[in-house]
Tab-separated table of C-alpha atoms and ligand atoms in Angstrom:
chain	number	residue	atom	x	y	z
A	277	MET	CA	76.406	-33.656	-155.825
A	278	ARG	CA	73.502	-31.492	-156.937
A	279	PRO	CA	73.952	-30.211	-160.508
A	280	ILE	CA	72.507	-26.697	-160.878
A	281	SER	CA	71.890	-24.430	-163.814
A	282	ALA	CA	70.569	-20.941	-164.455
A	283	PRO	CA	67.164	-20.501	-166.066
A	284	HIS	CA	66.840	-20.161	-169.830
A	285	PRO	CA	68.335	-18.359	-171.699
A	286	ALA	CA	71.251	-17.859	-169.267
A	287	ALA	CA	71.736	-21.600	-169.448
A	288	ARG	CA	71.553	-23.088	-172.913
A	289	PHE	CA	72.681	-26.686	-172.743
A	290	ARG	CA	73.169	-26.748	-176.491
A	291	ARG	CA	76.180	-24.368	-176.183
A	292	LEU	CA	78.429	-27.215	-175.041
A	293	ARG	CA	77.045	-29.519	-177.711
A	294	ALA	CA	77.492	-27.061	-180.571
A	295	SER	CA	80.866	-28.313	-181.844
A	296	ALA	CA	83.105	-31.356	-181.580
A	297	PRO	CA	85.790	-29.638	-179.459
A	298	LEU	CA	83.239	-28.336	-176.960
A	299	ARG	CA	81.567	-31.736	-176.799
A	300	ALA	CA	84.991	-33.266	-176.154
A	301	LEU	CA	85.697	-30.816	-173.327
A	302	ALA	CA	82.358	-31.520	-171.696
A	303	GLN	CA	82.552	-35.315	-172.014
A	304	GLU	CA	82.255	-36.952	-168.598
A	305	ASN	CA	83.328	-40.529	-169.313
A	306	THR	CA	85.771	-42.232	-171.635
A	307	LEU	CA	86.176	-45.673	-173.121
A	308	SER	CA	89.694	-47.019	-173.502
A	309	VAL	CA	91.270	-50.237	-174.715
A	310	ASN	CA	92.413	-50.642	-171.091
A	311	ASP	CA	88.793	-51.221	-170.082
A	312	LEU	CA	88.357	-54.411	-172.113
A	313	ILE	CA	88.557	-58.075	-171.143
A	314	TRP	CA	88.084	-60.479	-174.058
A	315	PRO	CA	86.211	-63.750	-173.367
A	316	VAL	CA	87.280	-66.497	-175.793
A	317	PHE	CA	86.303	-70.111	-176.431
A	318	VAL	CA	88.915	-72.824	-176.795
A	319	CYS	CA	88.434	-76.251	-178.380
A	320	ASP	CA	90.544	-79.341	-179.051
A	321	GLY	CA	92.646	-79.949	-182.128
A	322	GLU	CA	95.090	-77.947	-184.193
A	323	GLY	CA	94.330	-75.285	-186.751
A	324	VAL	CA	90.645	-75.537	-185.806
A	325	THR	CA	88.076	-72.736	-185.758
A	326	GLN	CA	84.401	-73.501	-185.229
A	327	THR	CA	81.627	-70.960	-185.690
A	328	ILE	CA	78.847	-70.551	-183.115
A	329	ALA	CA	75.494	-70.018	-184.813
A	330	SER	CA	73.979	-67.908	-182.025
A	331	MET	CA	77.072	-65.666	-181.753
A	332	PRO	CA	77.893	-64.435	-185.278
A	333	GLY	CA	81.538	-63.401	-185.544
A	334	VAL	CA	82.601	-65.396	-182.463
A	335	VAL	CA	84.497	-68.668	-182.934
A	336	ARG	CA	85.985	-71.471	-180.890
A	337	ARG	CA	89.711	-71.834	-181.523
A	338	SER	CA	92.179	-74.617	-180.921
A	339	VAL	CA	95.071	-73.695	-178.611
A	340	ASP	CA	97.493	-72.828	-181.446
A	341	LEU	CA	95.057	-70.363	-183.017
A	342	LEU	CA	94.072	-69.022	-179.627
A	343	VAL	CA	97.702	-68.076	-179.039
A	344	GLU	CA	97.623	-66.082	-182.285
A	345	ALA	CA	94.393	-64.408	-181.219
A	346	ALA	CA	95.945	-63.534	-177.835
A	347	GLN	CA	98.868	-62.020	-179.700
A	348	GLU	CA	96.499	-59.870	-181.726
A	349	ALA	CA	94.649	-58.776	-178.584
A	350	ALA	CA	97.898	-57.873	-176.828
A	351	GLY	CA	99.003	-55.957	-179.921
A	352	LEU	CA	95.826	-53.900	-179.732
A	353	GLY	CA	96.516	-53.166	-176.051
A	354	ILE	CA	93.763	-55.348	-174.559
A	355	PRO	CA	94.924	-56.115	-171.009
A	356	ALA	CA	93.244	-59.478	-170.439
A	357	ILE	CA	91.752	-62.513	-172.123
A	358	CYS	CA	89.290	-64.850	-170.385
A	359	LEU	CA	89.244	-68.552	-171.328
A	360	PHE	CA	86.187	-70.791	-171.656
A	361	PRO	CA	86.633	-74.404	-172.777
A	362	TYR	CA	84.408	-76.369	-175.132
A	363	THR	CA	84.574	-79.775	-173.496
A	364	LYS	CA	83.704	-82.847	-175.517
A	365	PRO	CA	80.700	-84.779	-174.158
A	366	GLU	CA	82.896	-87.880	-173.533
A	367	VAL	CA	84.925	-85.968	-170.955
A	368	LYS	CA	81.929	-84.721	-168.955
A	369	THR	CA	81.142	-86.682	-165.798
A	370	PRO	CA	78.899	-86.199	-162.741
A	371	GLY	CA	82.090	-85.802	-160.643
A	372	CYS	CA	83.580	-83.178	-163.017
A	373	GLU	CA	87.083	-84.639	-162.562
A	374	GLU	CA	88.331	-83.092	-165.818
A	375	ALA	CA	87.995	-79.651	-164.193
A	376	TRP	CA	91.219	-80.102	-162.211
A	377	ASN	CA	93.151	-82.184	-164.739
A	378	PRO	CA	96.453	-80.262	-165.130
A	379	ASP	CA	96.353	-81.124	-168.842
A	380	ASN	CA	92.765	-80.116	-169.550
A	381	LEU	CA	92.060	-77.754	-172.408
A	382	THR	CA	92.022	-74.611	-170.252
A	383	ASN	CA	95.284	-75.405	-168.492
A	384	ARG	CA	97.039	-76.220	-171.762
A	385	ALA	CA	95.757	-72.962	-173.229
A	386	ILE	CA	96.941	-70.955	-170.204
A	387	ARG	CA	100.455	-72.374	-170.489
A	388	ALA	CA	100.608	-71.789	-174.248
A	389	ILE	CA	99.424	-68.170	-173.970
A	390	LYS	CA	101.665	-67.330	-171.018
A	391	ALA	CA	104.687	-68.740	-172.888
A	392	ALA	CA	103.997	-66.906	-176.155
A	393	VAL	CA	102.221	-63.709	-175.062
A	394	PRO	CA	103.545	-62.672	-171.647
A	395	ASP	CA	101.980	-59.185	-171.996
A	396	ILE	CA	98.386	-60.282	-171.699
A	397	ALA	CA	96.779	-61.309	-168.409
A	398	VAL	CA	94.993	-64.648	-168.518
A	399	MET	CA	91.712	-64.934	-166.656
A	400	THR	CA	89.993	-68.276	-166.134
A	401	ASP	CA	86.495	-69.520	-165.485
A	402	VAL	CA	86.186	-71.319	-162.156
A	403	ALA	CA	82.954	-73.320	-162.432
A	404	LEU	CA	82.114	-76.942	-163.101
A	405	ASP	CA	79.548	-76.592	-165.883
A	406	PRO	CA	81.833	-77.290	-168.878
A	407	TYR	CA	82.863	-80.579	-167.234
A	408	ASN	CA	79.546	-81.614	-165.710
A	409	SER	CA	77.352	-84.158	-167.482
A	410	ASN	CA	74.453	-82.418	-165.693
A	411	GLY	CA	75.409	-79.023	-167.135
A	412	HIS	CA	75.271	-77.388	-163.689
A	413	ASP	CA	77.951	-75.255	-162.057
A	414	GLY	CA	77.984	-77.550	-159.047
A	415	LEU	CA	77.904	-81.244	-158.185
A	416	VAL	CA	74.379	-82.605	-158.292
A	417	GLN	CA	72.934	-85.180	-155.884
A	418	ASP	CA	69.303	-86.231	-156.157
A	419	GLY	CA	68.529	-83.043	-158.058
A	420	VAL	CA	70.173	-80.814	-155.432
A	421	ILE	CA	73.266	-78.694	-156.192
A	422	LEU	CA	75.767	-79.428	-153.415
A	423	ASN	CA	77.515	-76.322	-152.084
A	424	ASP	CA	80.495	-77.238	-149.915
A	425	GLU	CA	81.446	-80.327	-151.952
A	426	THR	CA	81.430	-78.120	-155.060
A	427	VAL	CA	83.672	-75.553	-153.375
A	428	GLU	CA	86.235	-78.313	-152.737
A	429	CYS	CA	86.214	-79.086	-156.476
A	430	LEU	CA	86.544	-75.402	-157.359
A	431	VAL	CA	89.600	-75.122	-155.126
A	432	LYS	CA	91.319	-78.038	-156.903
A	433	MET	CA	90.365	-76.538	-160.255
A	434	ALA	CA	91.673	-73.082	-159.381
A	435	VAL	CA	94.970	-74.417	-158.013
A	436	ALA	CA	95.558	-76.272	-161.295
A	437	GLN	CA	94.823	-73.066	-163.215
A	438	ALA	CA	97.141	-70.988	-161.021
A	439	ASP	CA	99.862	-73.653	-161.327
A	440	SER	CA	99.485	-73.319	-165.100
A	441	GLY	CA	100.080	-69.567	-164.881
A	442	ALA	CA	96.618	-67.985	-164.614
A	443	ASP	CA	96.738	-64.342	-163.523
A	444	ILE	CA	93.079	-63.850	-162.601
A	445	LEU	CA	90.590	-66.437	-161.332
A	446	GLY	CA	86.987	-65.857	-162.324
A	447	PRO	CA	84.681	-67.898	-160.087
A	448	SER	CA	81.382	-67.824	-161.990
A	449	ASP	CA	79.593	-70.576	-160.062
A	450	MET	CA	77.763	-68.655	-157.289
A	451	MET	CA	78.387	-71.257	-154.576
A	452	ASP	CA	78.567	-69.749	-151.083
A	453	GLY	CA	81.991	-69.496	-149.467
A	454	ARG	CA	84.064	-70.085	-152.566
A	455	ILE	CA	85.984	-66.809	-152.516
A	456	GLY	CA	87.389	-67.415	-149.030
A	457	ALA	CA	88.271	-70.994	-149.920
A	458	LEU	CA	90.006	-69.936	-153.152
A	459	ARG	CA	91.908	-67.142	-151.439
A	460	GLN	CA	93.153	-69.486	-148.699
A	461	ALA	CA	94.164	-72.089	-151.265
A	462	MET	CA	96.104	-69.495	-153.275
A	463	GLU	CA	97.992	-68.362	-150.159
A	464	ALA	CA	98.779	-71.962	-149.230
A	465	ALA	CA	99.945	-72.855	-152.742
A	466	GLY	CA	102.343	-69.896	-153.056
A	467	HIS	CA	100.085	-68.017	-155.463
A	468	GLN	CA	99.725	-64.862	-153.349
A	469	ASN	CA	99.553	-62.641	-156.423
A	470	VAL	CA	96.856	-64.489	-158.296
A	471	ALA	CA	93.896	-62.107	-158.403
A	472	ILE	CA	90.257	-63.077	-157.919
A	473	LEU	CA	87.599	-61.358	-159.995
A	474	SER	CA	84.461	-62.640	-158.327
A	475	TYR	CA	81.270	-63.061	-160.279
A	476	ALA	CA	79.699	-61.616	-157.143
A	477	ALA	CA	76.297	-60.549	-158.449
A	478	LYS	CA	75.467	-63.086	-161.117
A	479	TYR	CA	71.811	-63.374	-162.038
A	480	ALA	CA	69.857	-66.393	-163.271
A	481	SER	CA	69.478	-64.889	-166.724
A	482	ALA	CA	67.982	-65.811	-170.075
A	483	PHE	CA	70.790	-63.822	-171.705
A	484	TYR	CA	73.296	-66.691	-171.267
A	485	GLY	CA	71.676	-68.856	-173.952
A	486	PRO	CA	74.243	-68.404	-176.756
A	487	PHE	CA	77.144	-68.988	-174.332
A	488	ARG	CA	75.756	-72.368	-173.380
A	489	ASP	CA	75.814	-73.255	-177.091
A	490	ALA	CA	79.390	-72.006	-177.318
A	491	VAL	CA	80.658	-74.233	-174.482
A	492	GLY	CA	78.396	-77.123	-175.403
A	493	ALA	CA	76.399	-76.984	-172.149
A	494	SER	CA	72.936	-76.306	-173.595
A	495	GLY	CA	72.124	-79.947	-174.263
A	496	ALA	CA	73.513	-81.130	-170.934
A	497	LEU	CA	71.716	-78.685	-168.622
A	498	LYS	CA	68.834	-80.203	-166.713
A	499	GLY	CA	66.554	-77.622	-165.145
A	500	ASP	CA	67.661	-74.082	-164.331
A	501	LYS	CA	70.241	-72.353	-162.133
A	502	LYS	CA	67.851	-70.490	-159.843
A	503	THR	CA	69.016	-72.176	-156.612
A	504	TYR	CA	72.457	-70.601	-156.952
A	505	GLN	CA	72.274	-67.647	-159.364
A	506	MET	CA	70.454	-64.487	-158.246
A	507	ASN	CA	66.819	-63.582	-158.737
A	508	PRO	CA	66.675	-60.798	-161.390
A	509	ALA	CA	64.188	-58.972	-159.155
A	510	ASN	CA	66.802	-58.359	-156.433
A	511	SER	CA	69.143	-55.425	-155.923
A	512	ASP	CA	70.031	-55.130	-152.187
A	513	GLU	CA	71.124	-58.764	-152.259
A	514	ALA	CA	73.770	-57.851	-154.851
A	515	LEU	CA	75.357	-55.423	-152.388
A	516	ARG	CA	75.418	-58.064	-149.662
A	517	LEU	CA	77.060	-60.550	-152.037
A	518	VAL	CA	79.676	-58.036	-153.173
A	519	GLU	CA	80.497	-57.123	-149.568
A	520	ARG	CA	80.757	-60.794	-148.624
A	521	ASP	CA	83.122	-61.544	-151.520
A	522	LEU	CA	85.313	-58.491	-150.862
A	523	MET	CA	85.564	-59.517	-147.193
A	524	GLN	CA	86.626	-63.018	-148.265
A	525	GLY	CA	89.457	-61.786	-150.474
A	526	ALA	CA	88.078	-60.889	-153.890
A	527	ASP	CA	90.231	-58.210	-155.556
A	528	MET	CA	87.632	-57.259	-158.143
A	529	VAL	CA	83.907	-57.844	-158.447
A	530	MET	CA	81.576	-58.408	-161.359
A	531	VAL	CA	77.943	-57.775	-162.173
A	532	LYS	CA	76.478	-60.133	-164.752
A	533	PRO	CA	74.689	-59.738	-167.170
A	534	GLY	CA	75.630	-56.169	-168.017
A	535	MET	CA	73.207	-53.889	-169.802
A	536	PRO	CA	69.988	-55.027	-168.066
A	537	TYR	CA	71.797	-54.575	-164.703
A	538	LEU	CA	73.501	-51.171	-165.024
A	539	ASP	CA	71.633	-50.014	-161.915
A	540	ILE	CA	73.413	-52.744	-159.967
A	541	CYS	CA	76.807	-51.668	-161.364
A	542	ARG	CA	76.197	-48.126	-160.172
A	543	ARG	CA	75.107	-49.189	-156.687
A	544	VAL	CA	78.082	-51.535	-156.313
A	545	LYS	CA	80.594	-48.897	-157.416
A	546	ASP	CA	79.080	-46.165	-155.245
A	547	THR	CA	78.821	-48.392	-152.173
A	548	PHE	CA	82.237	-50.076	-152.206
A	549	GLY	CA	84.502	-48.212	-154.649
A	550	ALA	CA	86.143	-51.536	-155.491
A	551	PRO	CA	87.357	-52.398	-158.992
A	552	THR	CA	84.010	-53.196	-160.618
A	553	TYR	CA	83.382	-54.997	-163.911
A	554	ALA	CA	80.359	-55.961	-165.923
A	555	TYR	CA	79.991	-58.937	-168.226
A	556	GLN	CA	78.269	-57.969	-171.462
A	557	VAL	CA	77.059	-61.526	-171.937
A	558	SER	CA	76.453	-63.656	-174.999
A	559	GLY	CA	72.772	-62.736	-175.353
A	560	GLU	CA	73.587	-59.028	-175.250
A	561	TYR	CA	76.241	-59.555	-177.917
A	562	ALA	CA	73.822	-61.607	-180.013
A	563	MET	CA	71.130	-58.918	-179.831
A	564	ILE	CA	73.433	-56.165	-181.059
A	565	LYS	CA	75.160	-58.356	-183.652
A	566	GLY	CA	71.904	-59.873	-184.872
A	567	ALA	CA	70.238	-56.508	-185.346
A	568	ALA	CA	73.333	-55.120	-187.060
A	569	LEU	CA	73.544	-58.082	-189.452
A	570	ASN	CA	69.922	-57.471	-190.387
A	571	GLY	CA	70.736	-53.860	-191.136
A	572	TRP	CA	68.433	-52.681	-188.350
A	573	ILE	CA	71.049	-50.767	-186.363
A	574	ASP	CA	74.569	-49.477	-186.992
A	575	GLY	CA	76.529	-52.274	-185.305
A	576	GLU	CA	79.703	-50.353	-184.588
A	577	LYS	CA	77.937	-47.339	-183.107
A	578	ALA	CA	75.627	-49.520	-181.018
A	579	MET	CA	78.611	-51.502	-179.760
A	580	LEU	CA	80.530	-48.403	-178.687
A	581	GLU	CA	77.448	-46.840	-177.106
A	582	SER	CA	76.745	-50.018	-175.146
A	583	LEU	CA	80.334	-50.151	-173.874
A	584	MET	CA	80.322	-46.485	-172.889
A	585	ALA	CA	77.155	-47.178	-170.894
A	586	PHE	CA	79.156	-49.479	-168.613
A	587	ARG	CA	81.707	-46.754	-167.974
A	588	ARG	CA	78.913	-44.261	-167.252
A	589	ALA	CA	77.407	-46.743	-164.779
A	590	GLY	CA	80.688	-46.802	-162.849
A	591	CYS	CA	82.395	-49.895	-164.249
A	592	ASP	CA	86.178	-49.975	-164.436
A	593	GLY	CA	85.995	-52.454	-167.284
A	594	VAL	CA	83.834	-54.801	-169.323
A	595	LEU	CA	84.082	-58.411	-170.388
A	596	THR	CA	82.871	-58.275	-173.952
A	597	TYR	CA	82.915	-60.465	-177.044
A	598	PHE	CA	83.322	-57.179	-178.937
A	599	ALA	CA	86.765	-56.578	-177.384
A	600	ILE	CA	88.772	-56.895	-180.627
A	601	GLU	CA	86.285	-54.897	-182.721
A	602	ALA	CA	85.961	-52.306	-179.976
A	603	ALA	CA	89.730	-51.972	-179.568
A	604	ARG	CA	90.100	-51.379	-183.304
A	605	ALA	CA	87.334	-48.763	-183.276
A	606	ILE	CA	88.765	-47.029	-180.213
A	607	ARG	CA	92.225	-46.943	-181.784
A	608	ALA	CA	90.681	-45.469	-184.916
A	609	GLY	CA	89.349	-42.629	-182.755
A	610	LYS	CA	85.700	-43.626	-183.002
A	611	ALA	CA	84.960	-43.820	-179.265
B	805	PBG	C1	78.863	-70.649	-166.310
B	805	PBG	C2	78.998	-69.390	-167.065
B	805	PBG	C3	78.000	-68.828	-167.841
B	805	PBG	C4	78.525	-67.697	-168.423
B	805	PBG	C5	79.847	-67.567	-167.992
B	805	PBG	N1	80.113	-68.620	-167.137
B	805	PBG	C6	76.628	-69.320	-168.156
B	805	PBG	C7	75.780	-69.794	-167.082
B	805	PBG	O1	75.866	-69.395	-165.923
B	805	PBG	O2	74.939	-70.647	-167.408
B	805	PBG	C8	77.748	-66.820	-169.366
B	805	PBG	C9	78.501	-65.925	-170.246
B	805	PBG	C10	77.725	-65.411	-171.394
B	805	PBG	O3	76.503	-65.621	-171.535
B	805	PBG	O4	78.356	-64.748	-172.216
B	805	PBG	N2	79.727	-70.861	-165.290
């Protein structure tokens, strides 16, 4: 496509910006409630909410309150919720065995939500970090993150999640070969219709800081994740990773973080045309929320503008901690 226009004054771009109806007619992209996936944090107990200092407005909820929150999300028309567990330090081990316990926090939450709110899709996190006393997404031996041994753990974890009723698996670990292994395991376990949204191009980012507080992994993490998450300087590699994951059976792919990587979203969408999502991560949320709380920006407008940017970059949807606020604003006609 090569957009053309006549010279001034034949072309006056301001004509189509002169009034709300003309702006509406000329609008290229839209933001809908259908584009939102809501990441949520779940903790033990009953009737419990815990605030997260680095993510104002975001809380951890016990399973009973999470079910109510899922109900609210479904009522607003949000298609999916994505679960992240806050695991108590006592349960974390170097072998990460809690990850595939059928009665772990995530699996209990999946069952409770599926029973009470059948209209919302439940997405899970497939990665070992919430259960790992080392804070890493993989098993650690002598300071090295083991790949194939980790994939075996991820398979057990994902089967337990699918058995509990998960609709979408979200492998966020960046081990090689995990998508093929998960897909095979789903076929073998009779879960042919469980979808995989691969965190295909996930960067080793400083924007995950608040999330690690939220899941209680900040204290545990030794070192960094650079041997498995991508180098922020790379772009072609993202396309190779997305192709690899699609060829191994991913149904949807993700770019993460979101706003600093919109160029990657656009390349991925243009190259493969697959369902493409971005994760507007905790640090991005914290920046917008923090500035808004200080009165430095209009929080609602900045939120909607940031979400529209993902649509403009070619994303089919966004994982965002703003999902509930955004859905309300969209329904109020503000987007
Ligand atoms: C870990 C995981 C992370 C996020 C989702 N899954 C953090 C990390 O890789 O250290 C980050 C999400 C966010 O920052 O909002 N498996």
